[in-house]
Tab-separated table of C-alpha atoms in Angstrom:
chain	number	residue	atom	x	y	z
A	1	MET	CA	9.653	-5.552	33.248
A	2	ASP	CA	7.568	-8.185	31.394
A	3	TYR	CA	9.800	-11.278	31.860
A	4	ASN	CA	7.257	-13.566	30.267
A	5	ARG	CA	7.723	-11.710	27.042
A	6	PHE	CA	11.223	-13.084	26.744
A	7	PHE	CA	10.080	-16.587	27.398
A	8	SER	CA	7.319	-16.291	24.912
A	9	GLN	CA	9.743	-14.970	22.264
A	10	ALA	CA	12.000	-17.975	22.886
A	11	LEU	CA	9.126	-20.328	22.393
A	12	ASP	CA	7.893	-18.416	19.275
A	13	ALA	CA	11.343	-18.849	17.766
A	14	LEU	CA	11.177	-22.616	18.251
A	15	LYS	CA	7.637	-22.717	16.806
A	16	SER	CA	8.697	-20.725	13.694
A	17	GLU	CA	11.481	-23.247	13.037
A	18	ARG	CA	9.110	-26.094	13.515
A	19	ARG	CA	11.250	-27.243	16.497
A	20	TYR	CA	8.731	-26.744	19.246
A	21	ARG	CA	8.340	-30.169	21.026
A	22	VAL	CA	4.946	-31.545	21.832
A	23	PHE	CA	4.735	-34.639	24.015
A	24	ALA	CA	1.985	-37.152	23.484
A	25	ASP	CA	0.133	-38.257	26.667
A	26	ILE	CA	0.853	-41.987	26.541
A	27	GLU	CA	-0.310	-44.649	28.979
A	28	ARG	CA	1.680	-47.952	28.666
A	29	ILE	CA	-0.224	-51.118	29.699
A	30	VAL	CA	1.606	-53.954	31.295
A	31	GLY	CA	1.219	-57.165	29.338
A	32	ARG	CA	0.239	-55.377	26.139
A	33	PHE	CA	3.394	-53.604	25.071
A	34	PRO	CA	3.893	-52.081	22.526
A	35	HIS	CA	0.138	-51.377	22.539
A	36	ALA	CA	-0.699	-48.337	24.628
A	37	LEU	CA	-3.364	-45.628	25.109
A	38	ARG	CA	-3.120	-42.017	24.020
A	39	HIS	CA	-4.986	-39.493	26.143
A	40	THR	CA	-6.378	-36.454	24.246
A	41	ALA	CA	-9.192	-33.837	24.981
A	42	GLU	CA	-11.488	-36.216	23.000
A	43	GLY	CA	-10.684	-39.239	25.183
A	44	ARG	CA	-8.399	-42.279	24.939
A	45	THR	CA	-7.353	-43.867	21.719
A	46	PRO	CA	-5.193	-46.980	21.113
A	47	VAL	CA	-1.682	-46.403	19.701
A	48	ILE	CA	1.341	-48.593	18.993
A	49	LEU	CA	4.640	-47.464	20.275
A	50	TRP	CA	7.463	-47.568	17.820
A	51	CYS	CA	10.049	-45.279	19.386
A	52	SER	CA	10.485	-46.502	22.958
A	53	ASN	CA	14.049	-46.957	24.355
A	54	ASP	CA	12.665	-49.841	26.467
A	55	TYR	CA	14.329	-51.911	23.780
A	56	LEU	CA	13.484	-55.360	25.141
A	57	GLY	CA	10.240	-54.505	26.907
A	58	MET	CA	11.882	-55.280	30.265
A	59	GLY	CA	9.743	-52.381	31.856
A	60	GLN	CA	6.835	-54.762	31.803
A	61	HIS	CA	8.702	-58.010	32.566
A	62	PRO	CA	6.820	-59.797	35.533
A	63	THR	CA	10.033	-60.373	37.494
A	64	VAL	CA	11.016	-56.720	37.289
A	65	VAL	CA	7.623	-55.393	38.061
A	66	GLU	CA	7.226	-57.647	41.005
A	67	ALA	CA	10.682	-56.820	42.326
A	68	MET	CA	9.732	-53.105	42.314
A	69	ALA	CA	6.297	-53.652	43.917
A	70	GLU	CA	7.460	-56.048	46.618
A	71	THR	CA	10.457	-53.865	47.543
A	72	ALA	CA	8.269	-50.757	47.758
A	73	ARG	CA	5.715	-52.579	50.006
A	74	ARG	CA	8.630	-53.749	52.244
A	75	MET	CA	10.872	-50.648	52.269
A	76	GLY	CA	8.603	-47.813	51.259
A	77	ALA	CA	8.488	-45.577	48.214
A	78	GLY	CA	11.358	-43.248	48.669
A	79	ALA	CA	15.076	-43.370	49.683
A	80	GLY	CA	14.719	-40.833	52.446
A	81	GLY	CA	17.327	-38.477	51.091
A	82	THR	CA	20.901	-38.454	49.754
A	83	ARG	CA	22.979	-41.426	50.336
A	84	ASN	CA	25.341	-39.153	52.328
A	85	ILE	CA	22.566	-38.479	54.846
A	86	SER	CA	20.359	-41.559	54.676
A	87	GLY	CA	23.022	-44.163	53.901
A	88	ASN	CA	22.784	-46.915	51.311
A	89	HIS	CA	19.662	-48.971	51.085
A	90	HIS	CA	20.486	-52.618	50.431
A	91	PRO	CA	19.060	-52.953	46.902
A	92	ILE	CA	21.346	-50.206	45.648
A	93	VAL	CA	24.397	-51.978	47.219
A	94	GLU	CA	23.362	-55.205	45.492
A	95	LEU	CA	22.820	-53.427	42.216
A	96	GLU	CA	26.213	-51.700	42.255
A	97	HIS	CA	27.956	-55.005	43.064
A	98	THR	CA	26.094	-56.770	40.234
A	99	LEU	CA	26.835	-54.022	37.727
A	100	ALA	CA	30.563	-54.052	38.565
A	101	GLU	CA	30.713	-57.848	38.280
A	102	ASN	CA	28.821	-57.770	35.005
A	103	HIS	CA	31.301	-55.359	33.477
A	104	GLY	CA	34.351	-56.962	34.967
A	105	LYS	CA	35.194	-53.937	36.991
A	106	GLU	CA	36.214	-53.485	40.630
A	107	ALA	CA	33.314	-51.122	41.526
A	108	ALA	CA	30.208	-49.301	40.227
A	109	LEU	CA	28.334	-46.238	41.246
A	110	VAL	CA	24.608	-45.774	40.582
A	111	MET	CA	23.133	-42.285	39.960
A	112	ASN	CA	19.623	-41.007	39.155
A	113	SER	CA	19.941	-40.952	35.342
A	114	GLY	CA	22.353	-41.735	32.606
A	115	TYR	CA	22.579	-37.942	31.942
A	116	ILE	CA	23.762	-37.261	35.521
A	117	ALA	CA	26.205	-40.147	35.358
A	118	ASN	CA	27.906	-38.740	32.245
A	119	TRP	CA	27.782	-35.085	33.468
A	120	ALA	CA	29.034	-35.899	36.977
A	121	GLY	CA	31.376	-38.643	35.863
A	122	ILE	CA	33.328	-36.876	33.012
A	123	SER	CA	33.502	-33.623	34.852
A	124	THR	CA	34.707	-35.076	38.098
A	125	ILE	CA	37.274	-37.418	36.617
A	126	ALA	CA	38.762	-34.636	34.493
A	127	LYS	CA	38.873	-32.242	37.428
A	128	LEU	CA	40.767	-34.729	39.550
A	129	LEU	CA	43.417	-35.169	36.790
A	130	PRO	CA	45.959	-32.283	36.780
A	131	ASP	CA	45.999	-30.349	33.580
A	132	CYS	CA	43.829	-33.018	31.953
A	133	LEU	CA	43.060	-32.763	28.293
A	134	ILE	CA	39.643	-34.158	27.255
A	135	LEU	CA	39.355	-35.616	23.753
A	136	SER	CA	35.608	-35.938	22.871
A	137	ASP	CA	34.118	-37.608	19.801
A	138	ALA	CA	32.097	-35.057	17.718
A	139	GLY	CA	29.104	-37.411	17.812
A	140	ASN	CA	28.835	-37.653	21.711
A	141	HIS	CA	25.579	-37.241	23.505
A	142	ASN	CA	24.624	-33.849	25.092
A	143	SER	CA	25.133	-35.336	28.514
A	144	MET	CA	28.798	-35.987	27.613
A	145	ILE	CA	29.238	-32.618	26.081
A	146	GLU	CA	27.948	-30.941	29.246
A	147	GLY	CA	30.211	-33.046	31.352
A	148	VAL	CA	33.143	-31.999	29.284
A	149	ARG	CA	32.241	-28.403	29.607
A	150	ALA	CA	31.645	-28.623	33.332
A	151	ALA	CA	35.091	-30.033	33.883
A	152	GLY	CA	36.631	-26.680	33.042
A	153	ARG	CA	39.625	-28.426	31.512
A	154	GLU	CA	41.099	-27.948	27.983
A	155	ARG	CA	39.083	-29.961	25.480
A	156	VAL	CA	39.388	-30.857	21.813
A	157	ILE	CA	36.832	-32.477	19.544
A	158	PHE	CA	37.877	-35.244	17.213
A	159	ARG	CA	35.894	-35.913	14.122
A	160	HIS	CA	33.431	-38.715	14.604
A	161	ASN	CA	35.157	-42.076	14.613
A	162	ASP	CA	38.152	-40.570	12.975
A	163	LEU	CA	41.121	-42.405	14.384
A	164	ALA	CA	43.742	-40.400	12.476
A	165	HIS	CA	42.438	-37.135	13.807
A	166	LEU	CA	42.272	-38.612	17.348
A	167	GLU	CA	45.841	-39.822	17.090
A	168	GLU	CA	47.015	-36.441	15.810
A	169	LEU	CA	45.485	-34.739	18.832
A	170	LEU	CA	46.948	-37.292	21.217
A	171	ALA	CA	50.426	-37.032	19.779
A	172	ARG	CA	50.199	-33.183	19.908
A	173	ALA	CA	49.352	-33.483	23.721
A	174	GLY	CA	52.444	-35.557	24.572
A	175	GLN	CA	52.918	-38.662	26.582
A	176	ASN	CA	53.166	-36.970	30.039
A	177	ARG	CA	49.972	-34.996	30.160
A	178	PRO	CA	46.897	-36.713	31.599
A	179	LYS	CA	44.271	-37.335	28.812
A	180	LEU	CA	40.697	-38.573	28.852
A	181	ILE	CA	39.136	-39.948	25.655
A	182	ALA	CA	35.260	-39.743	25.728
A	183	PHE	CA	33.363	-41.790	23.154
A	184	GLU	CA	30.243	-44.023	22.765
A	185	SER	CA	29.858	-47.608	21.665
A	186	VAL	CA	26.515	-47.349	19.931
A	187	TYR	CA	25.563	-43.883	18.719
A	188	SER	CA	21.794	-43.455	19.319
A	189	MET	CA	20.736	-41.383	16.392
A	190	ASP	CA	22.661	-42.911	13.359
A	191	GLY	CA	23.017	-46.361	15.006
A	192	ASP	CA	26.683	-46.636	14.048
A	193	VAL	CA	29.335	-48.048	16.415
A	194	GLY	CA	32.598	-46.598	17.753
A	195	PRO	CA	35.950	-48.413	16.859
A	196	LEU	CA	36.521	-49.466	20.474
A	197	HIS	CA	39.561	-51.590	20.006
A	198	ALA	CA	41.322	-49.059	17.823
A	199	ILE	CA	40.582	-46.196	20.364
A	200	CYS	CA	41.969	-48.443	23.117
A	201	ASP	CA	45.124	-49.082	21.058
A	202	LEU	CA	45.617	-45.350	20.767
A	203	ALA	CA	44.930	-44.804	24.453
A	204	ALA	CA	47.622	-47.351	25.370
A	205	ARG	CA	50.064	-45.865	22.999
A	206	TYR	CA	49.705	-42.302	24.232
A	207	GLY	CA	48.896	-42.930	27.911
A	208	ALA	CA	45.151	-41.886	27.902
A	209	LEU	CA	42.257	-42.865	30.033
A	210	THR	CA	39.171	-44.285	28.221
A	211	TYR	CA	35.591	-43.419	28.940
A	212	CYS	CA	32.910	-45.303	26.961
A	213	ASP	CA	29.216	-44.480	27.053
A	214	GLU	CA	27.312	-47.879	26.555
A	215	VAL	CA	23.838	-46.454	27.219
A	216	HIS	CA	22.344	-47.796	24.018
A	217	ALA	CA	24.171	-51.107	24.183
A	218	VAL	CA	23.913	-52.478	27.712
A	219	GLY	CA	21.248	-55.251	27.975
A	220	LEU	CA	21.315	-55.578	24.219
A	221	TYR	CA	24.831	-56.799	23.369
A	222	GLY	CA	27.294	-59.266	24.777
A	223	ALA	CA	26.923	-62.791	26.198
A	224	HIS	CA	25.746	-61.243	29.544
A	225	GLY	CA	24.120	-58.098	28.281
A	226	ALA	CA	27.085	-55.971	29.434
A	227	GLY	CA	27.244	-54.054	26.236
A	228	TYR	CA	28.910	-53.764	22.776
A	229	ALA	CA	32.405	-53.764	24.401
A	230	GLU	CA	31.579	-57.227	25.878
A	231	GLU	CA	30.421	-58.352	22.510
A	232	ILE	CA	33.615	-57.540	20.728
A	233	GLY	CA	35.888	-58.415	23.655
A	234	ALA	CA	36.959	-54.926	24.524
A	235	MET	CA	35.426	-54.549	27.924
A	236	ASP	CA	38.576	-55.112	29.917
A	237	ARG	CA	40.459	-52.487	27.763
A	238	ILE	CA	38.048	-49.612	28.744
A	239	ASP	CA	38.818	-47.763	31.933
A	240	VAL	CA	35.344	-46.333	32.598
A	241	ILE	CA	32.083	-47.733	31.299
A	242	GLN	CA	28.960	-45.660	31.617
A	243	GLY	CA	25.506	-47.213	31.250
A	244	THR	CA	21.871	-46.696	31.953
A	245	LEU	CA	19.202	-48.708	33.652
A	246	GLY	CA	16.354	-46.837	31.925
A	247	LYS	CA	16.507	-48.238	28.430
A	248	ALA	CA	17.142	-51.947	27.658
A	249	TYR	CA	16.891	-52.762	31.322
A	250	GLY	CA	13.493	-51.129	31.482
A	251	ALA	CA	13.923	-49.366	34.881
A	252	HIS	CA	15.577	-45.993	35.726
A	253	GLY	CA	18.938	-44.561	36.570
A	254	GLY	CA	22.544	-44.512	35.285
A	255	TYR	CA	25.857	-45.741	36.512
A	256	LEU	CA	29.605	-45.751	36.209
A	257	ALA	CA	31.859	-48.884	36.420
A	258	GLY	CA	35.632	-48.773	36.756
A	259	SER	CA	38.495	-49.232	39.159
A	260	ALA	CA	37.768	-48.964	42.908
A	261	PRO	CA	39.890	-45.761	43.305
A	262	LEU	CA	38.283	-44.010	40.374
A	263	ILE	CA	34.739	-44.877	41.384
A	264	ASP	CA	35.368	-43.922	45.079
A	265	ALA	CA	36.894	-40.607	43.893
A	266	VAL	CA	33.721	-39.779	41.852
A	267	ARG	CA	31.489	-40.840	44.780
A	268	SER	CA	33.469	-38.571	47.106
A	269	HIS	CA	33.784	-35.504	44.808
A	270	ALA	CA	30.880	-35.284	42.313
A	271	PRO	CA	28.213	-32.735	43.422
A	272	GLY	CA	25.672	-34.427	41.088
A	273	PHE	CA	25.892	-37.575	43.219
A	274	ILE	CA	26.577	-36.040	46.647
A	275	PHE	CA	23.691	-33.680	46.638
A	276	SER	CA	21.054	-35.827	44.835
A	277	THR	CA	18.368	-37.862	46.686
A	278	ALA	CA	19.141	-41.544	46.182
A	279	MET	CA	17.311	-43.832	43.779
A	280	PRO	CA	14.324	-45.388	45.512
A	281	PRO	CA	14.734	-48.926	46.765
A	282	GLY	CA	11.947	-50.307	44.528
A	283	VAL	CA	13.580	-48.807	41.446
A	284	ALA	CA	17.001	-50.240	42.456
A	285	ALA	CA	15.370	-53.695	43.033
A	286	ALA	CA	13.604	-53.515	39.615
A	287	ALA	CA	16.944	-52.628	37.882
A	288	LEU	CA	18.738	-55.359	39.778
A	289	ALA	CA	16.185	-57.984	38.730
A	290	SER	CA	16.511	-56.910	35.088
A	291	VAL	CA	20.352	-56.935	35.076
A	292	ARG	CA	20.412	-60.352	36.673
A	293	HIS	CA	17.793	-61.696	34.208
A	294	LEU	CA	19.523	-60.393	31.067
A	295	ALA	CA	22.874	-61.615	32.281
A	296	LEU	CA	21.525	-65.181	31.929
A	297	SER	CA	18.779	-65.019	29.360
A	298	GLN	CA	19.599	-64.813	25.709
A	299	GLU	CA	15.900	-65.038	24.406
A	300	GLU	CA	15.146	-61.314	24.648
A	301	ARG	CA	18.216	-60.407	22.588
A	302	ARG	CA	17.571	-63.225	20.074
A	303	LEU	CA	14.007	-62.016	19.450
A	304	HIS	CA	15.026	-58.448	19.413
A	305	ARG	CA	17.476	-58.955	16.527
A	306	ILE	CA	14.889	-60.876	14.588
A	307	ALA	CA	12.407	-57.938	14.890
A	308	VAL	CA	15.123	-55.426	14.010
A	309	GLY	CA	16.041	-57.384	10.871
A	310	ARG	CA	12.434	-57.812	9.761
A	311	THR	CA	11.714	-54.161	10.277
A	312	LYS	CA	14.739	-52.981	8.295
A	313	ALA	CA	13.879	-55.453	5.505
A	314	ALA	CA	10.182	-54.314	5.338
A	315	LEU	CA	11.003	-50.709	5.055
A	316	ALA	CA	13.799	-51.245	2.558
A	317	GLN	CA	11.430	-53.359	0.424
A	318	ARG	CA	9.198	-50.224	-0.047
A	319	GLY	CA	12.119	-47.987	-0.845
A	320	LEU	CA	11.893	-46.047	2.450
A	321	PRO	CA	15.117	-44.115	3.359
A	322	VAL	CA	16.535	-46.139	6.187
A	323	LEU	CA	19.981	-45.103	7.218
A	324	ALA	CA	22.091	-48.267	7.073
A	325	ASN	CA	23.849	-49.512	10.189
A	326	GLU	CA	24.760	-52.746	11.979
A	327	THR	CA	22.753	-52.083	15.186
A	328	HIS	CA	19.168	-52.024	16.457
A	329	ILE	CA	18.507	-48.293	15.647
A	330	VAL	CA	16.356	-47.777	12.613
A	331	PRO	CA	16.728	-44.130	11.450
A	332	LEU	CA	14.186	-43.173	8.768
A	333	MET	CA	15.550	-40.061	7.080
A	334	VAL	CA	13.263	-37.040	6.314
A	335	GLY	CA	15.704	-34.169	6.120
A	336	ASP	CA	13.262	-31.291	6.970
A	337	SER	CA	11.946	-30.352	10.469
A	338	ALA	CA	8.513	-29.280	9.371
A	339	LEU	CA	7.950	-32.384	7.254
A	340	CYS	CA	9.348	-34.624	9.965
A	341	LYS	CA	6.759	-33.272	12.489
A	342	ALA	CA	3.977	-33.496	9.835
A	343	ALA	CA	4.895	-37.155	9.154
A	344	SER	CA	4.960	-37.988	12.805
A	345	ASP	CA	1.560	-36.363	13.358
A	346	ARG	CA	-0.017	-38.167	10.415
A	347	LEU	CA	1.339	-41.539	11.680
A	348	LEU	CA	-0.296	-40.893	15.047
A	349	ASP	CA	-3.623	-39.317	13.961
A	350	THR	CA	-4.276	-41.478	10.904
A	351	HIS	CA	-2.578	-44.732	11.656
A	352	GLY	CA	-2.317	-44.921	15.436
A	353	ILE	CA	1.517	-45.232	15.346
A	354	TYR	CA	3.599	-43.168	17.788
A	355	ILE	CA	7.122	-42.174	16.505
A	356	GLN	CA	8.382	-38.930	17.830
A	357	PRO	CA	10.138	-36.713	15.334
A	358	ILE	CA	13.905	-36.106	15.807
A	359	ASN	CA	14.860	-32.617	14.839
A	360	TYR	CA	17.729	-30.094	15.504
A	361	PRO	CA	19.583	-29.785	17.951
A	362	THR	CA	19.252	-33.636	18.623
A	363	VAL	CA	20.527	-34.119	15.018
A	364	PRO	CA	22.143	-31.667	12.552
A	365	ARG	CA	19.874	-29.535	10.400
A	366	GLY	CA	19.061	-31.373	7.227
A	367	THR	CA	19.217	-34.825	8.885
A	368	GLU	CA	15.850	-34.731	10.625
A	369	ARG	CA	14.376	-38.248	10.959
A	370	LEU	CA	11.892	-40.607	12.512
A	371	ARG	CA	13.892	-42.928	14.891
A	372	ILE	CA	12.294	-46.414	14.967
A	373	THR	CA	13.126	-48.898	17.636
A	374	PRO	CA	11.713	-52.336	17.184
A	375	THR	CA	11.339	-54.672	20.276
A	376	PRO	CA	10.770	-58.402	20.621
A	377	PHE	CA	7.075	-57.634	20.938
A	378	HIS	CA	6.801	-56.013	17.421
A	379	ASP	CA	5.513	-59.082	15.525
A	380	GLU	CA	5.290	-59.500	11.714
A	381	ALA	CA	1.786	-58.150	11.710
A	382	LEU	CA	2.799	-54.875	13.498
A	383	ILE	CA	5.901	-54.544	11.198
A	384	GLY	CA	3.675	-54.882	8.119
A	385	HIS	CA	1.306	-52.337	9.581
A	386	LEU	CA	4.244	-49.903	10.146
A	387	ALA	CA	5.666	-50.409	6.663
A	388	GLN	CA	2.198	-49.825	5.037
A	389	ALA	CA	1.574	-46.736	7.167
A	390	LEU	CA	5.036	-45.194	6.416
A	391	ASP	CA	4.451	-45.905	2.711
A	392	GLU	CA	1.147	-43.958	2.839
A	393	VAL	CA	2.742	-41.135	4.779
A	394	TRP	CA	5.646	-40.850	2.315
A	395	CYS	CA	3.251	-40.820	-0.637
A	396	HIS	CA	0.939	-38.279	1.084
A	397	PHE	CA	3.709	-35.730	1.590
A	398	GLY	CA	5.728	-36.571	-1.438
A	399	LEU	CA	8.852	-37.313	0.600
A	400	ASP	CA	12.123	-38.559	-0.830
A	401	ARG	CA	12.833	-42.226	-0.582
A	402	ALA	CA	16.104	-44.195	-0.865
A	403	GLU	CA	18.150	-41.296	-2.152
A	404	LYS	CA	17.684	-39.483	1.139
A	405	ALA	CA	19.228	-42.192	3.083
A	406	ALA	CA	22.288	-42.392	0.710
A	407	ALA	CA	22.751	-38.557	0.984
A	408	ALA	CA	22.748	-38.781	4.812
A	409	GLU	CA	25.465	-41.378	4.782
């Protein structure tokens, strides 16, 4: 049996649909972000990063880098195993306490990624609730979808941000059945936001538990960087907040924050937590330094919003099809997987700009896009360079302009 034939066929199918993913070999340089180096067979060439989820550049912040390095020198590189075997190293204890405090919750639990936190969190919570019905927003991230599937409970999908549909499903379930509503605050591909207060109103009316993914909001929104829920005064209304330490906080890992019994139940029952090697002490220390810094400093968020506004305005001025939203995500609509990849390649090879194409299944077919993420370090010169390069690429391929964004809406 030639097993590799099956794997090759699967890869060929992706390539024929122009969905085969190629990852650029990128070397980030501390102190020069968003400037980086691209490694190729011909050598190293300079590039400018325009699609990093290190939204505030905290991955290169001196305090964060020093916290990681100093802790690694003092405590070693690894955690030594799972927390069940090796115990809790002190930086992770401090990190969980700080995260809980930042979100106004009784407890928090750190895991090795936001993906694992969602998968383990949703599946475990729903499994522990007898006959739980999971109500999941149609726009939820794959990690949430997999968590819902892994729960093995009845699930229903409500139309994205459709409160009437959600209420219809809640009413049908009845008051006495345990229910878990899973949704996001900032949706990472379109950049729209969830109606958090309205969802919480429905949850209170029908006796449901609320689970909110704040991955693309923590660090960026709220007086203390606790997320979009903090910014709009909804944080205390949400039962479980899930976040990441690998995006705006510039480190690595994910976490849950909620009531002490709920968090302890996940800690005690979730295989994804129990059997995973713990986050290294240096990583936890770096995340802790970043969370503490952004809880006090407003400067990074202020500069970030200026850069986002300038970027959106510069692209709109050239008639480029930016999908309108109120957040920091700048989706530039292409609508074709092959053209999206070709546009990305030309930006990189001709203009030294790295923006990864976003194709199906990350987004629905026909809504392929370039997802642009400005940071406080993208100054007016870099924004002007981006707008000029995108204009050239759109002209070169004859891509649609503003009408494409309007159609996507």
